[in-house]
mmCIF file of C-alpha atoms in Angstrom:
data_model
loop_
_atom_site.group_PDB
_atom_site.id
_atom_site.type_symbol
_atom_site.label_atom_id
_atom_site.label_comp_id
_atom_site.label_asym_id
_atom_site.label_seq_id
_atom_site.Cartn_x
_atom_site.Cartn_y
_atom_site.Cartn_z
ATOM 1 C CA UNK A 282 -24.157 82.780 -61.323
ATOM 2 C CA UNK A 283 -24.055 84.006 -57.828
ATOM 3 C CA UNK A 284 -20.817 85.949 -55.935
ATOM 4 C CA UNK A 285 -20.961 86.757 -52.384
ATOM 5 C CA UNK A 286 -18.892 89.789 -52.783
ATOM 6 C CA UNK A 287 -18.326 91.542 -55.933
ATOM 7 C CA UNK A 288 -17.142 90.293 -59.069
ATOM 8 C CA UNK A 289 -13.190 90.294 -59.261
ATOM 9 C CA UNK A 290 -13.051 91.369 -55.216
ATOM 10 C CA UNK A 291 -11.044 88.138 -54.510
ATOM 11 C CA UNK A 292 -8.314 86.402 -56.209
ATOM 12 C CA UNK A 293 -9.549 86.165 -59.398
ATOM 13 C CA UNK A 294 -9.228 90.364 -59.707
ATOM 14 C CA UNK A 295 -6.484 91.006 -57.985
ATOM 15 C CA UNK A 296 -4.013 88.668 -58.456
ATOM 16 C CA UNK A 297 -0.423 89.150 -59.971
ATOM 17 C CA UNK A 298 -1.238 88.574 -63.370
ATOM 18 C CA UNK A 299 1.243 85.641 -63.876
ATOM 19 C CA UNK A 300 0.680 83.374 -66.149
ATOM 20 C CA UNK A 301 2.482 80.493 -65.745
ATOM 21 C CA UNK A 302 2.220 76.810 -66.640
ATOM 22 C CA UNK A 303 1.631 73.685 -64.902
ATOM 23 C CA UNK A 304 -1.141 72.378 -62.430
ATOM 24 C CA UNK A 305 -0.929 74.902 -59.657
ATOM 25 C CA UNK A 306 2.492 73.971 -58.337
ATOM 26 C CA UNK A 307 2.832 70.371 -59.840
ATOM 27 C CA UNK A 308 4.856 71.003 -62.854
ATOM 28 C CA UNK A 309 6.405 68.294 -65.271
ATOM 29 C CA UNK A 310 8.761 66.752 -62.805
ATOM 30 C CA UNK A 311 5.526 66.059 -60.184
ATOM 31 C CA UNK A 312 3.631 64.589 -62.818
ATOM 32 C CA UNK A 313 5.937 62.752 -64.334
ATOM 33 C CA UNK A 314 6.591 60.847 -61.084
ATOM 34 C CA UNK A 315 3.239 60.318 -60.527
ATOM 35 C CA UNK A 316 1.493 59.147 -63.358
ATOM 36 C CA UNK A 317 2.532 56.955 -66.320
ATOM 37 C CA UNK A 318 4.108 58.716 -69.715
ATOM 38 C CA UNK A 319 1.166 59.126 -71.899
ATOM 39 C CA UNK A 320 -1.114 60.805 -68.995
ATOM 40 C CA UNK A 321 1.820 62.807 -67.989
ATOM 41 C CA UNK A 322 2.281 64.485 -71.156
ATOM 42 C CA UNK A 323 -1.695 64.393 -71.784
ATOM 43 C CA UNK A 324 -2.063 66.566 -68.692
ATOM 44 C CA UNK A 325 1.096 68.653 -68.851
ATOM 45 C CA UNK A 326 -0.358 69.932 -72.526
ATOM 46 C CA UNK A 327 -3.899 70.622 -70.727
ATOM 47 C CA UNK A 328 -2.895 72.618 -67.888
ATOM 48 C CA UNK A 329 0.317 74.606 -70.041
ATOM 49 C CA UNK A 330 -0.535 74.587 -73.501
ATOM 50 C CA UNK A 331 -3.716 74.417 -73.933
ATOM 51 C CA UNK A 332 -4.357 76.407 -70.781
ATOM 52 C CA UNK A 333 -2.387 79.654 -72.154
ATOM 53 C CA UNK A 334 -3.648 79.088 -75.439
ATOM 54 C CA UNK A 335 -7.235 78.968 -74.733
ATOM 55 C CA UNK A 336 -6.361 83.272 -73.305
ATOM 56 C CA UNK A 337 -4.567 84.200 -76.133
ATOM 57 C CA UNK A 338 -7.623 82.402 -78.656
ATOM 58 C CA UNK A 339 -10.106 84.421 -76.536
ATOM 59 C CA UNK A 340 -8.191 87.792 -77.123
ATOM 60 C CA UNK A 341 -7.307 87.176 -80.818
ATOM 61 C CA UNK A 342 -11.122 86.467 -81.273
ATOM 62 C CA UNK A 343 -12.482 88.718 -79.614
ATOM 63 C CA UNK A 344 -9.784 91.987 -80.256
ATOM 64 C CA UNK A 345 -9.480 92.543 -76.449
ATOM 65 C CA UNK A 346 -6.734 94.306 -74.905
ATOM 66 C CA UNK A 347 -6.258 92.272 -72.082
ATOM 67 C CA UNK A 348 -2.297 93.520 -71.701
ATOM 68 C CA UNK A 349 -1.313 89.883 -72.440
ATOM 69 C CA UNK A 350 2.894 90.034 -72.866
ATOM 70 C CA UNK A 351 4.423 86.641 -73.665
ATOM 71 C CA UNK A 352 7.486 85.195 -71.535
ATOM 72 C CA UNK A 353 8.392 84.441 -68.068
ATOM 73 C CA UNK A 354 11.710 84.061 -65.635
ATOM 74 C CA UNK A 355 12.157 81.869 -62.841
ATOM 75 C CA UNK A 356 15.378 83.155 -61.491
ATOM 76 C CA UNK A 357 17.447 80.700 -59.458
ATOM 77 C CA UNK A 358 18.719 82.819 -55.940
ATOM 78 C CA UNK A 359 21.482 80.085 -55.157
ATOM 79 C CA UNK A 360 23.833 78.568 -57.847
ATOM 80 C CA UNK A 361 22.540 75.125 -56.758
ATOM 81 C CA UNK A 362 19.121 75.958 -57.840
ATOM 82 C CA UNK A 363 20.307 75.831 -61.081
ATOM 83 C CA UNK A 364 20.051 71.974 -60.545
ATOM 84 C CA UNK A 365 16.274 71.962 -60.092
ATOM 85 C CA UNK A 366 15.583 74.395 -62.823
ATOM 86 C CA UNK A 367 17.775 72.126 -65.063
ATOM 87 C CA UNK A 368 16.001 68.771 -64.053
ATOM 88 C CA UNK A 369 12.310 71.162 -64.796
ATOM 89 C CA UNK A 370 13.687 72.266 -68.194
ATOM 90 C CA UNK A 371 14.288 68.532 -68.906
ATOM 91 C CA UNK A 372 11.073 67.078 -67.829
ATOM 92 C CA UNK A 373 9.077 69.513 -69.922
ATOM 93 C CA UNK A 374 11.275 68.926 -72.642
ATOM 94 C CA UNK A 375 10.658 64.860 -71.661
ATOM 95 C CA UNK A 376 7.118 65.729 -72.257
ATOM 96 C CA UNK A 377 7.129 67.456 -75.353
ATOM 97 C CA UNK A 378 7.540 70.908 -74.406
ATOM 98 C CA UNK A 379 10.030 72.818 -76.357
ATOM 99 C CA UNK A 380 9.257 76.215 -74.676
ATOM 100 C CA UNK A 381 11.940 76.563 -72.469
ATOM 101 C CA UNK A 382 16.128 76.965 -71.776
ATOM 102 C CA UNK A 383 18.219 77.387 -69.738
ATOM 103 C CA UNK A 384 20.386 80.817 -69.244
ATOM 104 C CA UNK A 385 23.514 81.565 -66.881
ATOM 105 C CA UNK A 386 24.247 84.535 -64.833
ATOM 106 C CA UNK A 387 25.674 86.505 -67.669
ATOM 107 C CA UNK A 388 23.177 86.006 -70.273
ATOM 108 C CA UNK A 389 20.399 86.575 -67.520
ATOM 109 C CA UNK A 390 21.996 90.444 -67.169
ATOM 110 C CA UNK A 391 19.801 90.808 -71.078
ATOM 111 C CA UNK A 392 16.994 89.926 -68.966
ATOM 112 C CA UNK A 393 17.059 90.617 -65.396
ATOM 113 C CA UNK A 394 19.624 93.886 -64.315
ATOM 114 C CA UNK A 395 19.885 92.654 -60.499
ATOM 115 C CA UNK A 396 22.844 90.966 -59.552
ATOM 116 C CA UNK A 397 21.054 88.588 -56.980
ATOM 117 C CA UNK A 398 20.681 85.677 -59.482
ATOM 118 C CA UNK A 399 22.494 82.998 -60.620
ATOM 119 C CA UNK A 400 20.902 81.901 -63.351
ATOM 120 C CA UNK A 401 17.113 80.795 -64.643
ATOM 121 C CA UNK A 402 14.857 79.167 -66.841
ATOM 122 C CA UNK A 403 13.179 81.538 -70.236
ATOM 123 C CA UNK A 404 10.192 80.378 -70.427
ATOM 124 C CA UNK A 405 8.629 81.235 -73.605
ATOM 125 C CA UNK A 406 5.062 79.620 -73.340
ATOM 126 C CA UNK A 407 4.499 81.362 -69.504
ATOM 127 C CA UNK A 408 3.701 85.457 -69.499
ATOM 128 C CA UNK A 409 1.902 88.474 -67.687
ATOM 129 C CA UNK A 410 -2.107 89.414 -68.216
ATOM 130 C CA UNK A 411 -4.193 91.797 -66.897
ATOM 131 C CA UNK A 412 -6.491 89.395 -64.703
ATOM 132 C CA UNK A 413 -9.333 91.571 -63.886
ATOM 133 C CA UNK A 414 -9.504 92.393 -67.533
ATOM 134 C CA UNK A 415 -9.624 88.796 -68.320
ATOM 135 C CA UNK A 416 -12.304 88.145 -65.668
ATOM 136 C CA UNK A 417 -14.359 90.808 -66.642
ATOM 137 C CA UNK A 418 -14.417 89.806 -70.559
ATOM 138 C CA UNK A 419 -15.029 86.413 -69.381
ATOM 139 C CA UNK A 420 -18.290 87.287 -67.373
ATOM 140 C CA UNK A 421 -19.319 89.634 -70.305
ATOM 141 C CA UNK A 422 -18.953 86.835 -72.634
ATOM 142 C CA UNK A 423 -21.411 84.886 -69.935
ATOM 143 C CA UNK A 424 -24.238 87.364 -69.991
ATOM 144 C CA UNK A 425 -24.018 87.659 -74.355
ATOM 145 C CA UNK A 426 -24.482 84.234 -74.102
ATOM 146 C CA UNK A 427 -27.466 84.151 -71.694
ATOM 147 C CA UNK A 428 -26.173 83.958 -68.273
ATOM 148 C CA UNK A 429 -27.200 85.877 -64.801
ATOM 149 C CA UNK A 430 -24.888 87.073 -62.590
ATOM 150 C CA UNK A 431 -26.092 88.096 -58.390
ATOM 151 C CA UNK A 432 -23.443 89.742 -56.920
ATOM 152 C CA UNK A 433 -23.500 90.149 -52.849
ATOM 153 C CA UNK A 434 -25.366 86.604 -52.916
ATOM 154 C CA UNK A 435 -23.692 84.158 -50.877
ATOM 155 C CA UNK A 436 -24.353 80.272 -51.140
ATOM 156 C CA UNK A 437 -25.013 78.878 -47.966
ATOM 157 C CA UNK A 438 -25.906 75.073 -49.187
ATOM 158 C CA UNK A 439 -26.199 72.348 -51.862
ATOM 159 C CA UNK A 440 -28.682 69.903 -51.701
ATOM 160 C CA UNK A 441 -29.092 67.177 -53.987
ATOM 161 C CA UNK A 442 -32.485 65.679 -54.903
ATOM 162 C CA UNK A 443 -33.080 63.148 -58.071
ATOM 163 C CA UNK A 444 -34.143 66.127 -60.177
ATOM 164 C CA UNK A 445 -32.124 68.907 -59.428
ATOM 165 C CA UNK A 446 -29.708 70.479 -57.409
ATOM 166 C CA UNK A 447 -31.057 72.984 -54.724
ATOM 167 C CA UNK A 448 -28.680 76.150 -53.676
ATOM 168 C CA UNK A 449 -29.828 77.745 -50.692
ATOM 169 C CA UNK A 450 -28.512 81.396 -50.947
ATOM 170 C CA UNK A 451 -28.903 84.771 -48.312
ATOM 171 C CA UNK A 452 -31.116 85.876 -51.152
ATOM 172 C CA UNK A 453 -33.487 82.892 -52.320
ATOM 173 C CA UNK A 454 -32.915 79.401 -53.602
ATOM 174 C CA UNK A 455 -31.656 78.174 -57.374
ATOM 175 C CA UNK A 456 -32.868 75.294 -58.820
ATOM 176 C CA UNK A 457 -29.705 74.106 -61.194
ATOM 177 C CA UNK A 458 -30.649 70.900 -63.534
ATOM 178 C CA UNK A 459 -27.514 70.431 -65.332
ATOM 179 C CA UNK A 460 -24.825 71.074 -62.925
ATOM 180 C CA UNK A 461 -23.445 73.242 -60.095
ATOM 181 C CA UNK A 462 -19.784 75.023 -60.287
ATOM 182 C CA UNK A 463 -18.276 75.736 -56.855
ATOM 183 C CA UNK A 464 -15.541 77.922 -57.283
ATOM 184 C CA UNK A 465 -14.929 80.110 -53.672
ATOM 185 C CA UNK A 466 -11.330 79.444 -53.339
ATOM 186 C CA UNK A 467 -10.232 79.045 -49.782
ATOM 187 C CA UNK A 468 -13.971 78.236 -48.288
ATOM 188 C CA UNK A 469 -14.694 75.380 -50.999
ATOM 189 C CA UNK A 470 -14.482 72.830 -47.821
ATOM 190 C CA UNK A 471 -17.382 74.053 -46.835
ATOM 191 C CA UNK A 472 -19.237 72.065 -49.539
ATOM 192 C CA UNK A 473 -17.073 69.051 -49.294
ATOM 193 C CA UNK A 474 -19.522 66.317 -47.239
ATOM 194 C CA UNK A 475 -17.320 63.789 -44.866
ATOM 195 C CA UNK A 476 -13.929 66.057 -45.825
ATOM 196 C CA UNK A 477 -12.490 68.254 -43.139
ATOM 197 C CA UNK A 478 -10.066 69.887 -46.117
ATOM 198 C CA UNK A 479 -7.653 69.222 -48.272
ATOM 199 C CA UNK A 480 -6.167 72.896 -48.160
ATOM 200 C CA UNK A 481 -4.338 75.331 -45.855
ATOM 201 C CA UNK A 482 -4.783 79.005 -46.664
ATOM 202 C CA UNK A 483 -2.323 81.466 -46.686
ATOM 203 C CA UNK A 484 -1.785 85.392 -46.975
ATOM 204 C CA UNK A 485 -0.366 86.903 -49.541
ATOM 205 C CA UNK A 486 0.569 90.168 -50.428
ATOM 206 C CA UNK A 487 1.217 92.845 -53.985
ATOM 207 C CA UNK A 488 1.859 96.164 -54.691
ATOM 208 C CA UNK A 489 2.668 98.514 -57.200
ATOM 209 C CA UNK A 490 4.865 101.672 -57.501
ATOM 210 C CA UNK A 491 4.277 104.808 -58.871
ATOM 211 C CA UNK A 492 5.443 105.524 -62.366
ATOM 212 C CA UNK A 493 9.028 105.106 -61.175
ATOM 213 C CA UNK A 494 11.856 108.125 -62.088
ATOM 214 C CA UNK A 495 13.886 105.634 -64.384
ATOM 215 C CA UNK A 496 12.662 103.553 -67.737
ATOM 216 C CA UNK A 497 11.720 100.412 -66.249
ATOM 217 C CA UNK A 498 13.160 98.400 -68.723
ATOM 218 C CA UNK A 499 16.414 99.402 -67.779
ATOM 219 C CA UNK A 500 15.504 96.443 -64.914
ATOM 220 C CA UNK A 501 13.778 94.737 -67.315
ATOM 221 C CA UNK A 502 14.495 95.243 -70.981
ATOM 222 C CA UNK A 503 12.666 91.908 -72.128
ATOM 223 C CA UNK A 504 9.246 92.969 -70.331
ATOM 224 C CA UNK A 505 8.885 89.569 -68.980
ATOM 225 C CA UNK A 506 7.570 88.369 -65.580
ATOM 226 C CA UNK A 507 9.437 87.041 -63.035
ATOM 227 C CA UNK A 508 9.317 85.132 -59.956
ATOM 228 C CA UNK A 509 12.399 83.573 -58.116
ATOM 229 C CA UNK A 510 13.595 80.020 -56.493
ATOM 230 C CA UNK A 511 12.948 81.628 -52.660
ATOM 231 C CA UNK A 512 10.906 79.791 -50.454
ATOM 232 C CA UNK A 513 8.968 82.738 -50.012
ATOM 233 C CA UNK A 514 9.207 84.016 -53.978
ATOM 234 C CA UNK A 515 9.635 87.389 -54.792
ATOM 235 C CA UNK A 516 7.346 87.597 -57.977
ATOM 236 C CA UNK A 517 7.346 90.897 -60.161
ATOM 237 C CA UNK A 518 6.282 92.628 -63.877
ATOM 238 C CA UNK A 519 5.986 95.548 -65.511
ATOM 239 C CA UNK A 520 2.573 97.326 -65.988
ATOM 240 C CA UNK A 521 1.432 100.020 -67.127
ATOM 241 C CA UNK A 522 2.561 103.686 -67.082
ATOM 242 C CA UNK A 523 6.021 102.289 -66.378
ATOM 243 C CA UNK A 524 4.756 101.285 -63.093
ATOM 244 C CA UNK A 525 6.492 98.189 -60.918
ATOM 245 C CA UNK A 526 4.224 95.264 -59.586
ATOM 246 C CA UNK A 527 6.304 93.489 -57.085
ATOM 247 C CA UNK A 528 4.471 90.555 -54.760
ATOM 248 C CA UNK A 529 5.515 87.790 -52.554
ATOM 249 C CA UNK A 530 5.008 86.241 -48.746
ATOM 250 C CA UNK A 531 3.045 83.641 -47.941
ATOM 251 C CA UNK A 532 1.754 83.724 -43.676
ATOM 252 C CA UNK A 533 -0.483 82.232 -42.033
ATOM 253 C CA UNK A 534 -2.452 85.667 -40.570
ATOM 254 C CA UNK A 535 -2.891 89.088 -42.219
ATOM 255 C CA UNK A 536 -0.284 91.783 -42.039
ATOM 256 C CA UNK A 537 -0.900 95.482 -41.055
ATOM 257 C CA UNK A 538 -0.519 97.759 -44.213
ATOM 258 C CA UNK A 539 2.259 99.039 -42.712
ATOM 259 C CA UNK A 540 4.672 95.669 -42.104
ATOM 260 C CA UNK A 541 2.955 94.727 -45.940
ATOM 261 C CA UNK A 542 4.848 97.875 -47.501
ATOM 262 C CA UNK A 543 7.679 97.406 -45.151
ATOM 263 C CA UNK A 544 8.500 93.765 -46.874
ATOM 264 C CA UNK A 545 7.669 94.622 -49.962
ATOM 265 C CA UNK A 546 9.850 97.813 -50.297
ATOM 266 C CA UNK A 547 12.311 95.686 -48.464
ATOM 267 C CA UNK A 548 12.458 93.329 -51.093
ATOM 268 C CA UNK A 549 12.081 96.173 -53.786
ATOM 269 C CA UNK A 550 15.698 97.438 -52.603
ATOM 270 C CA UNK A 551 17.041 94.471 -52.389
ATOM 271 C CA UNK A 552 16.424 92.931 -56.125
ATOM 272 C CA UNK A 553 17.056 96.581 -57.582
ATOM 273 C CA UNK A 554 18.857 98.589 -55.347
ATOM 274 C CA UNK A 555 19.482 100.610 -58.889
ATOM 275 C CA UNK A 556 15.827 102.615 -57.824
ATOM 276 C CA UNK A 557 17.094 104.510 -54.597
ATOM 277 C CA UNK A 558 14.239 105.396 -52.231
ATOM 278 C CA UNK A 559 10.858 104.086 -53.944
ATOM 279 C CA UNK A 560 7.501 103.871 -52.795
ATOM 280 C CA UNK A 561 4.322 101.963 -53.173
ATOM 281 C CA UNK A 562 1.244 103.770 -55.080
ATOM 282 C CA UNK A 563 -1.109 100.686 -54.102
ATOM 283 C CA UNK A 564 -0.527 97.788 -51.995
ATOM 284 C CA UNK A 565 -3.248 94.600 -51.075
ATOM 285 C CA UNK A 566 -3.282 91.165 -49.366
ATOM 286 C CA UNK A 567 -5.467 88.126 -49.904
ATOM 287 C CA UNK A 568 -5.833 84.520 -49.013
ATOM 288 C CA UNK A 569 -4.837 82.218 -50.852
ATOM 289 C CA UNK A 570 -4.686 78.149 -50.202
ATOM 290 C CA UNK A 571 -2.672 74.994 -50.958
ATOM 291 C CA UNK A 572 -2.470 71.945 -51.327
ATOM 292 C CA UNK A 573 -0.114 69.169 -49.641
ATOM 293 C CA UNK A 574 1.467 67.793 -52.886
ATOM 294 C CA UNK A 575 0.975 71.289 -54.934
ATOM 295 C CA UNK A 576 -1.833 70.244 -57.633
ATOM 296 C CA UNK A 577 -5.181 72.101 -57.780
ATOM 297 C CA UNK A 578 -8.307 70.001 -56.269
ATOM 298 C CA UNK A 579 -10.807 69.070 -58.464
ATOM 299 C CA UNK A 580 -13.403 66.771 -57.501
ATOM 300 C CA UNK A 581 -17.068 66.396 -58.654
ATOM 301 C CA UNK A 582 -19.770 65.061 -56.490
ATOM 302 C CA UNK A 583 -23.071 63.509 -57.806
ATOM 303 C CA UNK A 584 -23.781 61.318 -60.765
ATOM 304 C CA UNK A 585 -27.526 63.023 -62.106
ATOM 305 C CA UNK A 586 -26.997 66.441 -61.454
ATOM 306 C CA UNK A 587 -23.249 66.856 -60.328
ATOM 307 C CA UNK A 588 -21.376 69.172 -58.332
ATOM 308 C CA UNK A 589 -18.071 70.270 -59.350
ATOM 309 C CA UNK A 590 -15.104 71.659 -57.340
ATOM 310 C CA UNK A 591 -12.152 73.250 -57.834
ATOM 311 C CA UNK A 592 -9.642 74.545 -54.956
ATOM 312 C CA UNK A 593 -5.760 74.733 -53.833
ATOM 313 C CA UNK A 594 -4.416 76.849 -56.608
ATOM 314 C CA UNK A 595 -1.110 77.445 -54.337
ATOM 315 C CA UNK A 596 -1.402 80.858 -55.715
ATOM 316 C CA UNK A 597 -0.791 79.936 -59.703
ATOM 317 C CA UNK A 598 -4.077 79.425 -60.997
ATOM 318 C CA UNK A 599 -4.521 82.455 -63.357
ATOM 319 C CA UNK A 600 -4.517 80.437 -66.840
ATOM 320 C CA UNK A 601 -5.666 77.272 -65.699
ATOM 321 C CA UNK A 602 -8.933 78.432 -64.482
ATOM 322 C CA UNK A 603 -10.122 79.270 -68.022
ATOM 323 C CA UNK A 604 -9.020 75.728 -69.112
ATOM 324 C CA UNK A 605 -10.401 73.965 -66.280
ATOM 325 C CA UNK A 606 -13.842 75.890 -66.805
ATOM 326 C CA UNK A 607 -13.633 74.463 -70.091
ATOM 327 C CA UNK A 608 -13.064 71.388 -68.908
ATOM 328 C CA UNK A 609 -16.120 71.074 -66.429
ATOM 329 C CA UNK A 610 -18.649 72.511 -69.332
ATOM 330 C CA UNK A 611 -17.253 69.866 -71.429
ATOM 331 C CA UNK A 612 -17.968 67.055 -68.603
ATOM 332 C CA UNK A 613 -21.453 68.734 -68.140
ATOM 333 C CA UNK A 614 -22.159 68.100 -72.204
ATOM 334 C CA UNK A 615 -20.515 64.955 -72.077
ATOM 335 C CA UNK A 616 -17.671 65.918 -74.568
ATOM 336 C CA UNK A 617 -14.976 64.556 -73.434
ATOM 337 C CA UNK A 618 -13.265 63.306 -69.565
ATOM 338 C CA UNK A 619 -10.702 66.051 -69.232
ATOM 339 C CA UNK A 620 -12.017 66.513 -65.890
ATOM 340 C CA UNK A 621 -12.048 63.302 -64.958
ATOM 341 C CA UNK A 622 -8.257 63.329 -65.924
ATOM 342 C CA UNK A 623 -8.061 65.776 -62.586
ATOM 343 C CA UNK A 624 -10.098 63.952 -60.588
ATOM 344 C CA UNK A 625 -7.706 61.027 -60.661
ATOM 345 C CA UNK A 626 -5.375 62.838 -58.800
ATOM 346 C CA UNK A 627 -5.177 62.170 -55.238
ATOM 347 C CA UNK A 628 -5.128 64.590 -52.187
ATOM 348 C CA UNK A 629 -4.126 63.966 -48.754
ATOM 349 C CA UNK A 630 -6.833 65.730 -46.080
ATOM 350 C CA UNK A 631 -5.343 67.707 -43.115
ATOM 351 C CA UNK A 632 -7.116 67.613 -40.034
ATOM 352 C CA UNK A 633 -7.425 70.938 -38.488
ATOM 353 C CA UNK A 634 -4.887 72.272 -41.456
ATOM 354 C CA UNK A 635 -7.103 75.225 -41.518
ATOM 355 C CA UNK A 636 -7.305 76.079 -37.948
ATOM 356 C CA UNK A 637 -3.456 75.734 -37.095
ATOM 357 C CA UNK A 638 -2.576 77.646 -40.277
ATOM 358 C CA UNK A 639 -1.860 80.611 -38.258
ATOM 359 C CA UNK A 640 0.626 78.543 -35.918
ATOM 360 C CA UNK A 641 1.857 75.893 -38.702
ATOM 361 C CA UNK A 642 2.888 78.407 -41.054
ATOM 362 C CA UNK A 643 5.704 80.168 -38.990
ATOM 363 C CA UNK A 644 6.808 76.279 -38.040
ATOM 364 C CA UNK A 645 7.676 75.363 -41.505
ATOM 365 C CA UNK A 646 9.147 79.077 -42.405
ATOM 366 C CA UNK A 647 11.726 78.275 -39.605
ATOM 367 C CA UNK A 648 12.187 74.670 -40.278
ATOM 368 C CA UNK A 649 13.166 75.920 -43.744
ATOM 369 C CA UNK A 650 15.259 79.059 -43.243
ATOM 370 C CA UNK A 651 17.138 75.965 -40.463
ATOM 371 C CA UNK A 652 17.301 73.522 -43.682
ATOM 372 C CA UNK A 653 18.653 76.523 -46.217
ATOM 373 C CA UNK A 654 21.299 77.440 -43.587
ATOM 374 C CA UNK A 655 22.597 73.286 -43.277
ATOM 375 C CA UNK A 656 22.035 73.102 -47.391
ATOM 376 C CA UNK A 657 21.114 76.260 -48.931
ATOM 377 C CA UNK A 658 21.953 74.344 -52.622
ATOM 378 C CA UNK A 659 18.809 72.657 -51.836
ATOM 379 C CA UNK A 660 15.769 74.212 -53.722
ATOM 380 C CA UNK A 661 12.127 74.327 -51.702
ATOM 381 C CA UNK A 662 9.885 76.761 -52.861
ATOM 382 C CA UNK A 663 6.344 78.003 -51.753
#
């Protein structure tokens, strides 16, 4: 296994720790509309069920304290939200999925104590995790079982030959005879021959308080993760040493630290003006990337010794990376065609999407804050 930076550096480290279900953003109601009953529920179980499962089996198993707290909120920020929330509630349900209800303002006030809401879904199958702690037990569990891991050791290549697969690296070359796993998140294009890219990427940005002066579950007594029905979400939890984690924004170049804890302080006041004057301990930004109808990108390349690629996570990606690893080393043995299943899904490529992120971004932010002041009932979220 090679990383070009450090293991955990990107995404997969220093994420929000949200673990919510669905295919990236296609949830129930997307694949219910696109695909027939039967595959609908067969992939809704894979990429929810099975997906959150798969974490809490590795933790049980393995006694790890990976800080894994069960339960999740989407809180609806205009009454007609409630709408959408209620249709999503009814497709899972539609598909088997008994996990989840509906609440009202007033019953929300045992969950949530900000008076910004109108309502949301409980989500008992969706909760929090520590995400570097999961990555890390992950890649110790690949070096027990045999496996070598180059950190600082970029892939620059992939060439296929009858016999092998040939990764040209800074460092050397790997010879792989079973399979190759590309998994760099908003640079995957790179390795996708004839494909200019089916993803835009996108900034986003988290912090965390200090241990703040009041309990924090007097703003959240259940302990359960949040995120909201804004375009841009707000998207918060409780960690440790009754510490605030509080993320959101989604642009199309990086912020200055500064304007980063400006927003996010903003938004801190704003959903709990309860905390007076707070302040950020740690704050961070990454890229992220998405897709144009919301589902993750998986494709595989090769017949004899294939390449496999996964990309697009649209920022909620946390549990159904371990299931979709699962899924590839089952294709690789020939166990089963889970990853197949995502294959079938198709993805519309975006000529220069990349390059005119930085420009198409603030485009669509306005058309939308134009489209929520004509109908702000109607329910887009990024």
């Amino acid at each position: 296994m090679v990383e070009k930076d450090n293991i955990g550096s990107a995404a997969s480290g220093r994420n929000g720790g949200q673990l919510t279900p669905g295919l990236a953003r296609w949830e129930a109601t997307d694949m219910i509309a696109n695909l027939s009953i039967d595959e609908a529920k067969r992939l809704w179980r894979f990429s929810s069920i099975e997906a959150i499962e798969m974490i809490n089996d590795i933790a049980t198993r393995y006694s790890l304290d990976l800080d894994i707290r069960h339960g999740h909120i989407t809180a609806a920020v205009h009454s007609g939200h409630m709408n959408s929330l209620i249709e999503s509630a009814d497709a899972r349900r539609h598909l088997g999925d008994d996990k989840i209800k509906i609440v009202g303002a007033y019953e929300l006030d045992q969950y949530i104590k900000s008076q910004i809401y109108h309502g949301a879904t409980i989500d008992d199958l969706g909760g929090q995790i520590h995400p570097l702690a999961l990555l890390r037990t992950l890649i110790y569990g690949a070096v027990e079982n045999g496996a070598s891991i180059y950190e600082f050791t970029k892939a620059l290549d992939i060439q296929q030959t009858p016999s092998c697969a040939i990764i040209t690296t800074e460092e050397g070359i790997i010879t792989a005879k079973k399979g190759v796993v590309v998994a760099v998140h908003n640079t995957t294009f790179q390795f996708l021959s004839g494909v200019t890219g089916t993803t835009v990427p996108f900034y986003t940005y988290v912090g965390v308080t200090p241990p703040l002066r009041i309990d924090i579950k007097t703003l959240l007594p259940t302990d359960m993760a949040v995120y909201d029905t804004q375009f841009q979400i707000d998207y918060y939890r409780a960690v440790r040493s009754n510490r605030l984690l509080f993320g959101g924004q989604g642009t199309g170049t990086s912020w200055s630290p500064k304007k980063i804890n400006d927003y996010l302080l903003e938004r801190i006041g704003t959903v709990f003006p309860q905390l007076g004057q707070t302040e950020l301990e740690y704050s961070w930004s990454g890229i992220s990337d998405f897709t144009l109808n919301g589902a993750t990108d998986c494709r595989k390349i090769g017949d004899n010794i294939p390449t496999y690629l996964v990309h697009g996570w649209s920022g909620h990606g946390v549990a159904q990376t371990v299931r979709i690893g699962k899924a590839i080393s089952d294709d690789i043995m020939g166990e089963n065609d889970d990853f197949s299943m995502l294959t079938r899904i198709e993805h519309m490529n975006i000529p220069l999407g990349r390059q005119l992120s930085p420009m198409a971004i603030p485009l669509v932010k306005a058309a939308v804050g134009i489209s929520n002041t004509v109908n702000p009932s109607k329910l887009v979220s990024f």
